[in-house]
Coordinates of C-alpha atoms and ligand atoms in Angstrom, one line a residue:
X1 CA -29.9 177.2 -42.9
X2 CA -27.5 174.4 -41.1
X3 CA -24.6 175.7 -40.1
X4 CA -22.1 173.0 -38.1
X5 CA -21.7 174.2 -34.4
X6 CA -18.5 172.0 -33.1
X7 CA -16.1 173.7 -35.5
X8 CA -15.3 176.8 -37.2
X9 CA -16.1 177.6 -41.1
X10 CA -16.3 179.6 -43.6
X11 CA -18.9 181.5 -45.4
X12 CA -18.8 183.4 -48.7
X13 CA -21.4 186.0 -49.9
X14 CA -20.5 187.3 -53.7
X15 CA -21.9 189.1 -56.5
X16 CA -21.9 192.7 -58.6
X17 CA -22.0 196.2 -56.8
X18 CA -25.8 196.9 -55.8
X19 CA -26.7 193.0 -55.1
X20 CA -27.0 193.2 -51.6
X21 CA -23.6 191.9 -50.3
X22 CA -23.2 194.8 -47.2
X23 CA -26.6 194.4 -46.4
X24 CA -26.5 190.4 -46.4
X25 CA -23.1 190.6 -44.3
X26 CA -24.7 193.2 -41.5
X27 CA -27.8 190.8 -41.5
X28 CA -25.6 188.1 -40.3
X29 CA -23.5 189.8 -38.4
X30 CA -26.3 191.4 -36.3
X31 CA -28.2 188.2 -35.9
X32 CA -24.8 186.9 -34.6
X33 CA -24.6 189.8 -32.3
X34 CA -28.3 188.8 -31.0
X35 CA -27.2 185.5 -30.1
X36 CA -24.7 187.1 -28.3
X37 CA -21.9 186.4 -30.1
X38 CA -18.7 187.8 -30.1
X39 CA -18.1 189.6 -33.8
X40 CA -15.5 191.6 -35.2
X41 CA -15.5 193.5 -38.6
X42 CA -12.9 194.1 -40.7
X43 CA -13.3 196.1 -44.3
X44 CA -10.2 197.3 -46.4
X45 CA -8.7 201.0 -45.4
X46 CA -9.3 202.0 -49.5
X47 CA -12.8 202.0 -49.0
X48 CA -14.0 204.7 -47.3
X49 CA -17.5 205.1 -49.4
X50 CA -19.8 206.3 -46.2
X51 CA -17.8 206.0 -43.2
X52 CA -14.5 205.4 -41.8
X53 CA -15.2 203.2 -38.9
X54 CA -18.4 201.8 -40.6
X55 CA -19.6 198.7 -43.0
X56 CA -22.6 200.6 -44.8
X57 CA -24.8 199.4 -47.1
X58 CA -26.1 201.4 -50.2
X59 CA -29.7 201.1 -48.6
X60 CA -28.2 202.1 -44.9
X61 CA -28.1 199.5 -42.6
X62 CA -24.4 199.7 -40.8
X63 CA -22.1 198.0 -38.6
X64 CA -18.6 199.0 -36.5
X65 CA -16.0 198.0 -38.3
X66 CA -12.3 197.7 -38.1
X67 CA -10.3 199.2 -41.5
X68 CA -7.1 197.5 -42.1
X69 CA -4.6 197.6 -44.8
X70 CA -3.2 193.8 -44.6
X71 CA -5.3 190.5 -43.9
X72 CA -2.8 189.6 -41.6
X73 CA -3.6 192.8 -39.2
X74 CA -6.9 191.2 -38.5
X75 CA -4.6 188.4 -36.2
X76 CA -3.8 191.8 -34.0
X77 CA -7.6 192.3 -32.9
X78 CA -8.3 188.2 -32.6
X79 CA -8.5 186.7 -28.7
X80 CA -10.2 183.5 -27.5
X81 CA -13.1 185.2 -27.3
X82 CA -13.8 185.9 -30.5
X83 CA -16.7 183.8 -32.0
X84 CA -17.3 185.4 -35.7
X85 CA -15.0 187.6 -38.1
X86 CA -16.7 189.5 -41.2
X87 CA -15.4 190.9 -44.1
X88 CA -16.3 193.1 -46.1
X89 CA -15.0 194.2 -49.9
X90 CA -12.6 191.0 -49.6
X91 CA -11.9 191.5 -53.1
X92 CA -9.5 194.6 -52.2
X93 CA -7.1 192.4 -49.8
X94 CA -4.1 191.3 -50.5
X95 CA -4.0 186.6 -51.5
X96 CA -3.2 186.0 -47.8
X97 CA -6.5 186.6 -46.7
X98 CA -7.4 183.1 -48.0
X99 CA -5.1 181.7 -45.6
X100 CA -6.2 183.8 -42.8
X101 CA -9.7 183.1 -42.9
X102 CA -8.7 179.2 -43.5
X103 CA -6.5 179.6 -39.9
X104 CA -9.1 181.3 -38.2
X105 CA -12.0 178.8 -39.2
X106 CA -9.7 176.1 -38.2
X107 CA -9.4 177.9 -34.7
X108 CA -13.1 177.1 -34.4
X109 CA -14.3 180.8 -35.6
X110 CA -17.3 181.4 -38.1
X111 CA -15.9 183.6 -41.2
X112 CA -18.2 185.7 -43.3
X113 CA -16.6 187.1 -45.9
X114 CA -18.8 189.8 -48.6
X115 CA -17.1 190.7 -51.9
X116 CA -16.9 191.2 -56.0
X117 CA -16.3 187.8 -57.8
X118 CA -15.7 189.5 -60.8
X119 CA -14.3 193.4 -61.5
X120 CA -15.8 195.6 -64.7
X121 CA -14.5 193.5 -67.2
X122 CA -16.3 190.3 -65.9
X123 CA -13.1 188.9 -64.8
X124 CA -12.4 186.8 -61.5
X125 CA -11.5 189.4 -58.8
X126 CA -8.3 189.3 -56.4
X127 CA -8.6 186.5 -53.7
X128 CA -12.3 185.8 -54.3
X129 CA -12.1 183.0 -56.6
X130 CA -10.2 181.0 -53.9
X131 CA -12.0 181.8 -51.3
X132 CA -15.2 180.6 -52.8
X133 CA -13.5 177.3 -53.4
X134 CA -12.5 176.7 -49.7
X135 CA -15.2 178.3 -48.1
X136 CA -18.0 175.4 -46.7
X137 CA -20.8 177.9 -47.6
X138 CA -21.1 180.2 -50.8
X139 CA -23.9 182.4 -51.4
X140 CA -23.9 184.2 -54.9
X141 CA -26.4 186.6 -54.9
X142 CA -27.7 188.7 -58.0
X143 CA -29.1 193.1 -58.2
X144 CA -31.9 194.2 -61.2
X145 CA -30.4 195.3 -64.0
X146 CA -30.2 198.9 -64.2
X147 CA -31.3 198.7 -68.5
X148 CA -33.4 195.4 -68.6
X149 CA -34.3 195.0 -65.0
X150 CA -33.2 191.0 -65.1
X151 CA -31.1 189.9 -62.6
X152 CA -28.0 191.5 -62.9
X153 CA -24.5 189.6 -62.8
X154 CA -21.9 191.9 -63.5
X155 CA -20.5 195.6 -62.5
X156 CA -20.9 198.2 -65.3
X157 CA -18.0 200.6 -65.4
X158 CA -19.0 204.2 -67.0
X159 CA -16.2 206.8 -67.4
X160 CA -18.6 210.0 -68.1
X161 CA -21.4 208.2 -69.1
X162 CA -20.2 205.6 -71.4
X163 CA -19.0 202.1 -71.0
X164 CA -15.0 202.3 -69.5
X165 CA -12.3 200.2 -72.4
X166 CA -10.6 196.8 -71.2
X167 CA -7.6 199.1 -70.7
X168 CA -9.0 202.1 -69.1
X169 CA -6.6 203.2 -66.2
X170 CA -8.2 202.2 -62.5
X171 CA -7.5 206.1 -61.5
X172 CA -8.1 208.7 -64.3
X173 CA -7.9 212.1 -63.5
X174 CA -11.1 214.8 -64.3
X175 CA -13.1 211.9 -65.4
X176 CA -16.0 211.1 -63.9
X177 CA -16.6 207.4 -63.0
X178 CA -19.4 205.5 -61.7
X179 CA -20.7 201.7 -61.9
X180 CA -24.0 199.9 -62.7
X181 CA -25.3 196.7 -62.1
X182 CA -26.4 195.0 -65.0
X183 CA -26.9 191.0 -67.1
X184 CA -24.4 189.6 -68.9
X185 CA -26.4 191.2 -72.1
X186 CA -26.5 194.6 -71.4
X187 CA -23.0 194.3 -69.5
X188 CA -20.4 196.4 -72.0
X189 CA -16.7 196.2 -71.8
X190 CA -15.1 197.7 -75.4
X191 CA -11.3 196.5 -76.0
Ligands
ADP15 P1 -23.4 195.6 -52.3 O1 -22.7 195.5 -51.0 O2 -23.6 194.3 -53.0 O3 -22.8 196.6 -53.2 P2 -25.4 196.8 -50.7 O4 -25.8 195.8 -49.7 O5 -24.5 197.9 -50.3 O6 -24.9 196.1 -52.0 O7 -26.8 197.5 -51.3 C1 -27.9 196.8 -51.7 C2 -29.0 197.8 -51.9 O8 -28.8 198.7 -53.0 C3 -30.4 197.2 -52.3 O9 -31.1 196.7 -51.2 C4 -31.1 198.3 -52.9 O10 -31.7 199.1 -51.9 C5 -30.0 199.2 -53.5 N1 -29.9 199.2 -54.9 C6 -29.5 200.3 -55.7 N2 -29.4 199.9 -57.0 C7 -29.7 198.6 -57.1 C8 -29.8 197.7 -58.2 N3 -29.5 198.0 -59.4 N4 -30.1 196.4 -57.9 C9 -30.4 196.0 -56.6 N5 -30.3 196.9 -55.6 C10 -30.0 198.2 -55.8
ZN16 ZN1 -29.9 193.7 -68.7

């Protein structure tokens, strides 16, 4: 894959939950690491799936990372030496990360960013839409269908089993939630 070596850029890995976005992130990130690059990690505080300190993928593989609760936090663990900034679940932060990641490729730094493009309902998610349009690179990557086994597109939502409403509050209490991949025929969202 060419990647430009006298400047900085940016690079966007997207698709539903269960396509591979962790794992494709840490793949990077470690290779970067091999080439003995300098790499930080940043993931939003909210998501504290497997670990704390941690990117983790749903098949494993992990990586140190730094949680923060602004975009604008990452500027307080950037130095000259850094080479390459991840981020992960860039869906969950906050508009300004666009501009972040914009100032830091144009400090000469490679960006990865890993997120949702779209949430349940199929809908663009938070900053990702602009990010995909400024980033130089953008890598949209599909899971299997949990019902048909095609390529899946979307996040299912299920709120005790069935498909979650348009409306359906983020947080509902004594319900039990979970997600799904699945295509854009078996994907459900009931208004
Ligand atoms: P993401 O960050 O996109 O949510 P991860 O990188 O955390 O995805 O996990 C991807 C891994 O999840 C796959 O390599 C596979 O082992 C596992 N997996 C579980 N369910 C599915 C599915 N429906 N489609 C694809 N991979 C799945
Ligand atoms: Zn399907």
């Amino acid at each position: 894959m060419y990647r430009p070596i006298n400047h900085g850029y940016i690079e966007a890995v997207i698709g539903p939950m269960y396509s591979g976005k962790s794992e494709e992130l840490i793949r990077r990130l470690k290779r970067a690491k091999i080439a003995k690059q300098n790499v930080v990690v940043f993931k939003p505080k909210i998501d504290d799936r497997y670990s704390k300190e941690d990117v983790v993928s749903h098949s494993g593989e992990s990586i140190d990372a730094i949680p923060i609760n602004k975009a604008n936090e990452i500027y307080d663990y950037i130095d000259n030496k850094v080479q390459v900034v991840g981020i992960d679940e860039v869906q969950f932060f906050d508009e300004e990360v666009v501009s972040v990641a914009v100032d830091l490729a144009n400090k000469g730094i490679r960006v990865i960013a890993a997120g949702l493009d779209m949430d349940f309902k199929g809908e663009p998610f938070g900053p990702t839409p602009k990010l995909l349009a400024i980033a130089e690179f953008v890598d949209k990557i599909q899971a299997v269908c949990s019902v048909c086994g095609q390529p899946a597109t979307r996040s299912q939502r299920l709120i005790n089993g069935e498909p979650a409403r348009y409306n359906d509050p983020i947080i509902q209490v004594g319900a039990v939630e979970s997600y799904e991949a699945r295509c854009r025929k078996c994907h459900v969202v009931y208004k």
